[in-house]
PDB file of C-alpha atoms in Angstrom:
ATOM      1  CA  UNK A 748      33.430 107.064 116.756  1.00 83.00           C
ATOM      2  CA  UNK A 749      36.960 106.251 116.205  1.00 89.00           C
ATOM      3  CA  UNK A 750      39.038 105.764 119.170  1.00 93.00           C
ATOM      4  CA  UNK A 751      43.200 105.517 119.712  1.00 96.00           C
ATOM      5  CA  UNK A 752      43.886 103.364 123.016  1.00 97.00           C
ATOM      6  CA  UNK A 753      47.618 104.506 124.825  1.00 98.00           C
ATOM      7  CA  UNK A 754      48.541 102.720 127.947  1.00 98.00           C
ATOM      8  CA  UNK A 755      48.121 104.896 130.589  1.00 98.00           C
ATOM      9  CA  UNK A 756      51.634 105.079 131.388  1.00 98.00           C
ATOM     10  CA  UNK A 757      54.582 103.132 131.670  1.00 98.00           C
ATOM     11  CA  UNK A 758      58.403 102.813 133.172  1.00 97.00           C
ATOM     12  CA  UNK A 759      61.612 101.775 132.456  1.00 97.00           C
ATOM     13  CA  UNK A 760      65.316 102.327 133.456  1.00 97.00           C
ATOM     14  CA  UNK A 761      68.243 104.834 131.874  1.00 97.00           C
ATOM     15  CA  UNK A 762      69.568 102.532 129.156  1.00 97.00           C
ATOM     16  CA  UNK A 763      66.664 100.405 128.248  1.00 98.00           C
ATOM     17  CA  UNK A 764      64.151 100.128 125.338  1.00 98.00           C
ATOM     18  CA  UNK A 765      60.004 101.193 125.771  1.00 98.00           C
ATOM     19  CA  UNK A 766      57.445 100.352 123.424  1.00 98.00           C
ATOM     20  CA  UNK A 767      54.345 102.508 123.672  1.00 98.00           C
ATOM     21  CA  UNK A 768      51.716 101.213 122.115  1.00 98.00           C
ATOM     22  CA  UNK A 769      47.947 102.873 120.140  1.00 98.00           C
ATOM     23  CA  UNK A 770      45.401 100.642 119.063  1.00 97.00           C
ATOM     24  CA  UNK A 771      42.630 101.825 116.612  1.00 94.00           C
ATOM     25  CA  UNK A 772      39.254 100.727 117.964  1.00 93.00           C
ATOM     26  CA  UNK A 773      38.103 100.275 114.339  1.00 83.00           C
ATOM     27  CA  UNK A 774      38.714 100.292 110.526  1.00 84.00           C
ATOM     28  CA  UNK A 775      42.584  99.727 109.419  1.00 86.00           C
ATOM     29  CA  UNK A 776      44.541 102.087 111.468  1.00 88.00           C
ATOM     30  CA  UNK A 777      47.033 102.375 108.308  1.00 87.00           C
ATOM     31  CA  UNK A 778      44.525 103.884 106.237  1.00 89.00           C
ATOM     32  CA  UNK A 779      45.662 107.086 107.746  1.00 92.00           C
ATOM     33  CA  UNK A 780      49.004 108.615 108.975  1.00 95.00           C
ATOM     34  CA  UNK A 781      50.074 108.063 112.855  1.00 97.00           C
ATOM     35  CA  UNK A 782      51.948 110.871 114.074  1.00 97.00           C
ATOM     36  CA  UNK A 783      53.443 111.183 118.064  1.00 98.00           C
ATOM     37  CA  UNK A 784      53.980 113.854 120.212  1.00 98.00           C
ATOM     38  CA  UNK A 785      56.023 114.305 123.286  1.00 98.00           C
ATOM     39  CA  UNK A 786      54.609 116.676 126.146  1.00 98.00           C
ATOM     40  CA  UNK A 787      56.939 117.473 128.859  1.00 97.00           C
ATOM     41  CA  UNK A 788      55.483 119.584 131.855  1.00 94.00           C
ATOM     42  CA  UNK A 789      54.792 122.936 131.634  1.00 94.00           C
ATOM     43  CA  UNK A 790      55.345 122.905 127.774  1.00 97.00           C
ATOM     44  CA  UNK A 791      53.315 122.870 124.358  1.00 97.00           C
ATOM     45  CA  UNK A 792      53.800 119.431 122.729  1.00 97.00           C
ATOM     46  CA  UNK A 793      56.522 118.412 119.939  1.00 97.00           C
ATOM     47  CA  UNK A 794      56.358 116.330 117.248  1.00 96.00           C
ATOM     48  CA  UNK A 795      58.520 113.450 117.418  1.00 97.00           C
ATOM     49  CA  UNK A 796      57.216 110.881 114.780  1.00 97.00           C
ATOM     50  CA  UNK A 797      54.948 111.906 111.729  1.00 96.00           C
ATOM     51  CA  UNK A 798      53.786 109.699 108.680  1.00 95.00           C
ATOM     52  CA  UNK A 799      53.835 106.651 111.072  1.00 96.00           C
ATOM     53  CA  UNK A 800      57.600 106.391 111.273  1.00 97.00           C
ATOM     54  CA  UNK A 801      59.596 109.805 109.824  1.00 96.00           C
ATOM     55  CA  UNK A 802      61.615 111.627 112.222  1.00 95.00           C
ATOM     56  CA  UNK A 803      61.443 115.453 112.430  1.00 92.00           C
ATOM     57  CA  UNK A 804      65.121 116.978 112.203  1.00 92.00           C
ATOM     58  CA  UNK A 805      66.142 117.072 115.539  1.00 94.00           C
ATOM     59  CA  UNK A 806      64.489 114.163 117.076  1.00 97.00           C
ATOM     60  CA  UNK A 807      67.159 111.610 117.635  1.00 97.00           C
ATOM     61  CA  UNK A 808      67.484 108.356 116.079  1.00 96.00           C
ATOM     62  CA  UNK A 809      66.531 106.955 119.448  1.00 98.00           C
ATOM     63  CA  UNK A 810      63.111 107.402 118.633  1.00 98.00           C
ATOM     64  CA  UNK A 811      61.176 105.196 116.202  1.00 98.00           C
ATOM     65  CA  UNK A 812      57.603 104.370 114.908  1.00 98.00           C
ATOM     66  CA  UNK A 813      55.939 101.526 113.508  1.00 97.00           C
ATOM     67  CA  UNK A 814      52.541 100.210 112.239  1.00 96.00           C
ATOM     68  CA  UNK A 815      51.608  96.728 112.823  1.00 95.00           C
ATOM     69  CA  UNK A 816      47.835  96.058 110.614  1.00 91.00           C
ATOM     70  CA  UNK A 817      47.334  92.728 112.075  1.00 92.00           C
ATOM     71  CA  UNK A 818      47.095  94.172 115.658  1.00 93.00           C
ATOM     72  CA  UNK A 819      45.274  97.704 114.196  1.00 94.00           C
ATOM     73  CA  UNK A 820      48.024  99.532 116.342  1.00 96.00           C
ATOM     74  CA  UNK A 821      50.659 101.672 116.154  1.00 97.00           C
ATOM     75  CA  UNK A 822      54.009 101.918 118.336  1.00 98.00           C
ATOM     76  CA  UNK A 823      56.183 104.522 119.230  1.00 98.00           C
ATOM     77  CA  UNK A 824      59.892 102.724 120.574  1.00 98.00           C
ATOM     78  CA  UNK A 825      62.425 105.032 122.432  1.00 98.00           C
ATOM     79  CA  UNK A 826      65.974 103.231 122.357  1.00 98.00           C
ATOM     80  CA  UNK A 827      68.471 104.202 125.249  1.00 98.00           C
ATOM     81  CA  UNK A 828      66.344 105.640 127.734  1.00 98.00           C
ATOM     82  CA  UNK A 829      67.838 108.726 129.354  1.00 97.00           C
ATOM     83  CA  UNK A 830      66.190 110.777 132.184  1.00 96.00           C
ATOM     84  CA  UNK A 831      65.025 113.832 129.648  1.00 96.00           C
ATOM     85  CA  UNK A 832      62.821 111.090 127.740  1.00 97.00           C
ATOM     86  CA  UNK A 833      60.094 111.898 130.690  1.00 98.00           C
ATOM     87  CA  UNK A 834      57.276 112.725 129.334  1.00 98.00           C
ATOM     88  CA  UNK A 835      53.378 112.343 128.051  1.00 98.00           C
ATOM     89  CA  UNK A 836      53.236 110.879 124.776  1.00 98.00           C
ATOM     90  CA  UNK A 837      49.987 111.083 122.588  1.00 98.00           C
ATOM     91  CA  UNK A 838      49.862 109.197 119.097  1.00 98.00           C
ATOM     92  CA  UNK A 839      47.199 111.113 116.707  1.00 97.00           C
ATOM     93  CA  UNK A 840      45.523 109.830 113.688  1.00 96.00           C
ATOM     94  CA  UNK A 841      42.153 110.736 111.553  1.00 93.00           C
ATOM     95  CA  UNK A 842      38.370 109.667 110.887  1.00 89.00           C
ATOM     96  CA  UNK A 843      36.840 111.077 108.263  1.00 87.00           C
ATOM     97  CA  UNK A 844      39.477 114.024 108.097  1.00 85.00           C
ATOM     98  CA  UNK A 845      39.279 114.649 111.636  1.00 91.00           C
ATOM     99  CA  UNK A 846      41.719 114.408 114.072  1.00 93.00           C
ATOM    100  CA  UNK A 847      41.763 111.959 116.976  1.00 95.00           C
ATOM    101  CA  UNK A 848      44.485 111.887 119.834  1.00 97.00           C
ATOM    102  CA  UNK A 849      44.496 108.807 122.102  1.00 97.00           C
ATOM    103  CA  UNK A 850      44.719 109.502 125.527  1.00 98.00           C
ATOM    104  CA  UNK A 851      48.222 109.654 126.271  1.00 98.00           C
ATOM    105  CA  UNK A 852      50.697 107.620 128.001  1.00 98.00           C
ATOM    106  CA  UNK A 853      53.146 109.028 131.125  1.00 98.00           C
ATOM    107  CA  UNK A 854      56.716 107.904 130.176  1.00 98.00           C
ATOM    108  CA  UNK A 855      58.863 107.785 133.788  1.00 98.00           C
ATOM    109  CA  UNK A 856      62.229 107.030 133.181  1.00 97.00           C
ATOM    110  CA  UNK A 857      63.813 105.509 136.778  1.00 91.00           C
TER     111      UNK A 857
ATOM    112  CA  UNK B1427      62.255 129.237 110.902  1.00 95.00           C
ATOM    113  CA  UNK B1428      58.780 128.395 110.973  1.00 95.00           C
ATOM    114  CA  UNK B1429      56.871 130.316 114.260  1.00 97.00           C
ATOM    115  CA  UNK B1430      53.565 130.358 115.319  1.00 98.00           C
ATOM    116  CA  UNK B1431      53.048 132.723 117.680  1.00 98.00           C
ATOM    117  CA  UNK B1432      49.834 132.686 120.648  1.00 98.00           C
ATOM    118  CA  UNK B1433      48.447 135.747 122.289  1.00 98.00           C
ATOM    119  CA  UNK B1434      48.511 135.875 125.752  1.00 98.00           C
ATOM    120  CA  UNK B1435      46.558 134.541 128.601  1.00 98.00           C
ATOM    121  CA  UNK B1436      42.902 135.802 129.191  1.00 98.00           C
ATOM    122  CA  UNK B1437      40.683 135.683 132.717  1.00 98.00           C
ATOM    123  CA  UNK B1438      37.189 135.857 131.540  1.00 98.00           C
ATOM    124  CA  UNK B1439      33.631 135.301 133.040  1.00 98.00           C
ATOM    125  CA  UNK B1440      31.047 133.053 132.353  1.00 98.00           C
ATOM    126  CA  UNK B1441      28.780 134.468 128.911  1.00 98.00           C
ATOM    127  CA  UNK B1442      31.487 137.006 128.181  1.00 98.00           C
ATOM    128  CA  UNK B1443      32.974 136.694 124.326  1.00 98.00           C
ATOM    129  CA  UNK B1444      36.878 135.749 123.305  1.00 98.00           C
ATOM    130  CA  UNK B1445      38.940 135.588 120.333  1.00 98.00           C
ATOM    131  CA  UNK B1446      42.672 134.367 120.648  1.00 98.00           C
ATOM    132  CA  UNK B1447      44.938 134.407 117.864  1.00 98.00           C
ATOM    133  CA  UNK B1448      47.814 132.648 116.389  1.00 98.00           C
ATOM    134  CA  UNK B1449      50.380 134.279 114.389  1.00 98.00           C
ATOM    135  CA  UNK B1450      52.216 132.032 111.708  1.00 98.00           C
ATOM    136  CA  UNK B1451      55.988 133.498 110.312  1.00 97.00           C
ATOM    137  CA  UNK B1452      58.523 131.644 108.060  1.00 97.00           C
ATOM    138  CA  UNK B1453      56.685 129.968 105.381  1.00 97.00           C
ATOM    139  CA  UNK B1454      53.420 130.858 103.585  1.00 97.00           C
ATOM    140  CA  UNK B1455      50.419 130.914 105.453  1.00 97.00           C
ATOM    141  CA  UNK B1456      48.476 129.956 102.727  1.00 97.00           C
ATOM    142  CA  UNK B1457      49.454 126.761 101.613  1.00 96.00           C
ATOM    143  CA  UNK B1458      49.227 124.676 105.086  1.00 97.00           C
ATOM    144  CA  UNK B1459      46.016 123.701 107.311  1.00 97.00           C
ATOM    145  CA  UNK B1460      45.966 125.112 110.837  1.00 98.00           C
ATOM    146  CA  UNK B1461      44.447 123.333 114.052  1.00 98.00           C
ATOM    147  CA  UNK B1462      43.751 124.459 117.378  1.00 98.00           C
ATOM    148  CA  UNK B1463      44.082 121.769 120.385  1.00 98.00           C
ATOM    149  CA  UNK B1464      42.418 122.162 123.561  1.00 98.00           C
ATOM    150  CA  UNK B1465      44.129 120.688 126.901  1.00 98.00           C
ATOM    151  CA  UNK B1466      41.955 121.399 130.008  1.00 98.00           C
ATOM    152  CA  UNK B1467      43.412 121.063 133.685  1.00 97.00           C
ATOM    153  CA  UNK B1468      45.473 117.773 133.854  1.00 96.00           C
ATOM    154  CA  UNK B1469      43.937 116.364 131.179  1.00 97.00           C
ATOM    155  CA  UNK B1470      45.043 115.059 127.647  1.00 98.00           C
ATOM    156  CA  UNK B1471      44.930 116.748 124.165  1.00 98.00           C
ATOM    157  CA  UNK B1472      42.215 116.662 122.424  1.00 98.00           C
ATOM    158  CA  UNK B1473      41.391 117.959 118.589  1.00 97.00           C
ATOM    159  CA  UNK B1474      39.162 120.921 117.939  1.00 97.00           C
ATOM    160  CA  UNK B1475      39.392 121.718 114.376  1.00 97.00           C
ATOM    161  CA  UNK B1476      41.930 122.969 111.362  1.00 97.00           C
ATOM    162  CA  UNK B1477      41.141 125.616 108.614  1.00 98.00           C
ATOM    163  CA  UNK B1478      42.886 126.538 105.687  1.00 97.00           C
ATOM    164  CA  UNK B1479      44.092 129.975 105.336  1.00 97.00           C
ATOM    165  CA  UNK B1480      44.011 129.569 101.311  1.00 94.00           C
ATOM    166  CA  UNK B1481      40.451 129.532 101.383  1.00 95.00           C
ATOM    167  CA  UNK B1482      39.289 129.253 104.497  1.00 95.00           C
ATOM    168  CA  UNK B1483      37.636 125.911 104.473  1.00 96.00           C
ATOM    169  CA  UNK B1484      37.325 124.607 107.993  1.00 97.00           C
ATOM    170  CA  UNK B1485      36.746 121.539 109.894  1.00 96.00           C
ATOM    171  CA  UNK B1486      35.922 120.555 113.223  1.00 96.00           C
ATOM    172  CA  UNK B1487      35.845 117.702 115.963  1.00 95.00           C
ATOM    173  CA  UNK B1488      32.023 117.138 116.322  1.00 93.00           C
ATOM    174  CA  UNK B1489      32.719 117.507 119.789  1.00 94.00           C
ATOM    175  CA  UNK B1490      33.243 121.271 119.665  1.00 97.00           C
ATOM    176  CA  UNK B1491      31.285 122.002 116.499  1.00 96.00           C
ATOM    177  CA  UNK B1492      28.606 124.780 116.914  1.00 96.00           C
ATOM    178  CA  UNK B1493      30.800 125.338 120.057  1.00 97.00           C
ATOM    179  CA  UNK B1494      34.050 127.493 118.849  1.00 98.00           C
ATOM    180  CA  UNK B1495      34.800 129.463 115.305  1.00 98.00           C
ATOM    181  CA  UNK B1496      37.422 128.911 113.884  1.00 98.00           C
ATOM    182  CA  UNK B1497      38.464 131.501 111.362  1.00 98.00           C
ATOM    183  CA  UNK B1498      41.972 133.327 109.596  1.00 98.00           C
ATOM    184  CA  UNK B1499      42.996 136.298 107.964  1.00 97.00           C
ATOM    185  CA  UNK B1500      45.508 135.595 105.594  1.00 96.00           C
ATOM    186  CA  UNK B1501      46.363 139.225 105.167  1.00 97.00           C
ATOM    187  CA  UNK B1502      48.363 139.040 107.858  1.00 97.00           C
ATOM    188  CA  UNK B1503      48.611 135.288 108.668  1.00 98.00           C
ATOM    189  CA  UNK B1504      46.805 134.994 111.576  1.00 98.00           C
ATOM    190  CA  UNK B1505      44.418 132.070 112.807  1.00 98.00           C
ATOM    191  CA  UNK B1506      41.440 132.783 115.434  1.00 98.00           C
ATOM    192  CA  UNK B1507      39.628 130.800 118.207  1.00 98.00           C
ATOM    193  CA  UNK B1508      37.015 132.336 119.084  1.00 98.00           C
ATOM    194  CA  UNK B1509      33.917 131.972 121.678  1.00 98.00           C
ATOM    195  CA  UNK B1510      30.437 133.612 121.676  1.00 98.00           C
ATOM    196  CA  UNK B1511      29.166 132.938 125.100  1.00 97.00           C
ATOM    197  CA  UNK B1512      32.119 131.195 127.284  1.00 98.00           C
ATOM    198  CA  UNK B1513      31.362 128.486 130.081  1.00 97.00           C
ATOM    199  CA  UNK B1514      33.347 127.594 133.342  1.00 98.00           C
ATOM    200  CA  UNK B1515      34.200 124.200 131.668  1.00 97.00           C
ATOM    201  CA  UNK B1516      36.064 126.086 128.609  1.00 98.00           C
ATOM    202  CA  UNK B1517      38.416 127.024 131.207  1.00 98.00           C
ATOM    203  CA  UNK B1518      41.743 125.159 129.427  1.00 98.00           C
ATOM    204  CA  UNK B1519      45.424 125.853 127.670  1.00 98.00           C
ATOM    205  CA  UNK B1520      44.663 125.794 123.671  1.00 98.00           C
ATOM    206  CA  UNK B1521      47.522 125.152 121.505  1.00 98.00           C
ATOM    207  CA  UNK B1522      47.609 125.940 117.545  1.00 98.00           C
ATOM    208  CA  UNK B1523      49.447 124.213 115.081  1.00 98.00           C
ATOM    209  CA  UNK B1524      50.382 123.775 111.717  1.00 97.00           C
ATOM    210  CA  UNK B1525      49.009 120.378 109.723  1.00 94.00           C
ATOM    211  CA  UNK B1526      51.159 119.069 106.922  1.00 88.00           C
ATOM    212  CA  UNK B1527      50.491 115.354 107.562  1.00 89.00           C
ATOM    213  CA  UNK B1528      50.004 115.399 110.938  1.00 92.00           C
ATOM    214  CA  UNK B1529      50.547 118.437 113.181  1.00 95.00           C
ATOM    215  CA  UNK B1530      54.258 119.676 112.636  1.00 94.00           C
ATOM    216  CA  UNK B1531      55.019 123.436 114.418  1.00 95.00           C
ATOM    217  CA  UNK B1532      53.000 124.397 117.625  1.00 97.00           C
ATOM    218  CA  UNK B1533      52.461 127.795 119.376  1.00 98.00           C
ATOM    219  CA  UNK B1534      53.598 128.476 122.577  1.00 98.00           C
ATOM    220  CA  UNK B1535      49.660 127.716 124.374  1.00 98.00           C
ATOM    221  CA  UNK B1536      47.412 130.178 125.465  1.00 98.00           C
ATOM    222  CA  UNK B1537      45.567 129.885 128.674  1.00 98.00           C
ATOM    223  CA  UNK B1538      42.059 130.731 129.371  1.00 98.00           C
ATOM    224  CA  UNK B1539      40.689 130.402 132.514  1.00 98.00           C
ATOM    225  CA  UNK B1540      36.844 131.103 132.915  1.00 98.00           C
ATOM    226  CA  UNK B1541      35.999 132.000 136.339  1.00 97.00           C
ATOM    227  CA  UNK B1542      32.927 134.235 138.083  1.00 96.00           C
TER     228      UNK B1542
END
C-alpha cells in the first residue's frame, strides 16, 4: 500500500522559513498531484497548496510547494513565520485513484 | 461562493443505523467528485471515499470499503455517509469535500460519537 511519510512535527521562530517535508514510500510520487492542507484546532481543514505547488486565492504567497523526484517527496515551505501559521499540516496524494493523506505534521511557531 | 454544508452532530449506540449529509451550493453539483474524510479523537485525516454526483460512480479507501455507503442525490445536491450497523470505534468528526484535483471546499465536520 502506498504510504506519505510527514515529520511528526516541527518548530521554528516568527520570521523564519519551515520546510515540511512527504515522502512517497513507493512508485514516483509525481505521477500524481500533491495537495496540502492546514488544520488549525477546533476547525475543518483548508486547502493551502493543490497540483503540487498552486495557491488557492487567499492563501498568501508565504506559502509554497514543491516536488523533488529524486528524493520521491514533496515539500510544503511557509516563508515569514507568524504566530497564526500554527497548525497540523497533512500533504495528500493518490494510488490507484484513491486518496492517501500522510500523517500530518504539528507546525508550532515560538 | 462555493458551500458545502454538514448536518449536525449525532449520539448514537452501538448496531443502531446513520446517514449524514452534505449539502453542496454555488456551482453544479454534477460536474465535481465528492469525498468524505474521517478524523477520529486526536488523530489524523484519513480518506474514505469520493462519488460523483453525475453518475454516481463511487470509490473507496479499501480500508472502509464494505464498511460505509457512500451515495448522492443530485436532485437536490446532496452527498450521504451512511452506516448500517455502527461500532464504538466509528465514533469520529467526518468532513466532506469537493475533489477537483485534490480536495478544494470542505464542510463544516460533523461529529458522531457512538456510545452505549
Amino acid at each position: 500500500n502506498f504510504m506519505l511519510t510527514q515529520p511528526h512535527s516541527v518548530s521554528e521562530s516568527p520570521g523564519k522559513t519551515v520546510t515540511i517535508s512527504c515522502t512517497g514510500s513507493s512508485g514516483s510520487i509525481a505521477s500524481n498531484y500533491v495537495q496540502w492542507y492546514q488544520q488549525r484546532p477546533g476547525s475543518a481543514p483548508t486547502t493551502v497548496i493543490y497540483e503540487d505547488n498552486q495557491r488557492p486565492s487567499g492563501v498568501p504567497d508565504r506559502f509554497s510547494g514543491s516536488i523533488d523526484s529524486s528524493s520521491n517527496s514533496a515539500s510544503l515551505t511557509i516563508s515569514g513565520l507568524k504566530t497564526e501559521d500554527e497548525a497540523d499540516y497533512y500533504c495528500q496524494s493518490y494510488d490507484s485513484s484513491r486518496g492517501v493523506f500522510g500523517g500530518g505534521t504539528k507546525l508550532t511557531v515560538l | 461562493e462555493v458551500q458545502l454544508v454538514q448536518s449536525g452532530a449525532e449520539v448514537k449506540k452501538p448496531g443502531e443505523s446513520l446517514k449524514i449529509s452534505c449539502k453542496g451550493s454555488g456551482y453544479s453539483f454534477t460536474s465535481y467528485w465528492i469525498g468524505w474524510v474521517r478524523q477520529m479523537p486526536g488523530k489524523g485525516l484519513e480518506w474514505m471515499g469520493i462519488i460523483y454526483p453525475g453518475d454516481s460512480d463511487t470509490r473507496y479507501s479499501p480500508s472502509f470499503q464494505g464498511q460505509v455507503t457512500i451515495s448522492a442525490d443530485k436532485s437536490i445536491s446532496t452527498a450521504y455517509l451512511q452506516w448500517s450497523s455502527l461500532k464504538a470505534s466509528d465514533t469520529a468528526m467526518y468532513y466532506c469535500a469537493r475533489q477537483k484535483t485534490g480536495f478544494d471546499y470542505w464542510g463544516q465536520g460533523t461529529l458522531v460519537t457512538v456510545s452505549s
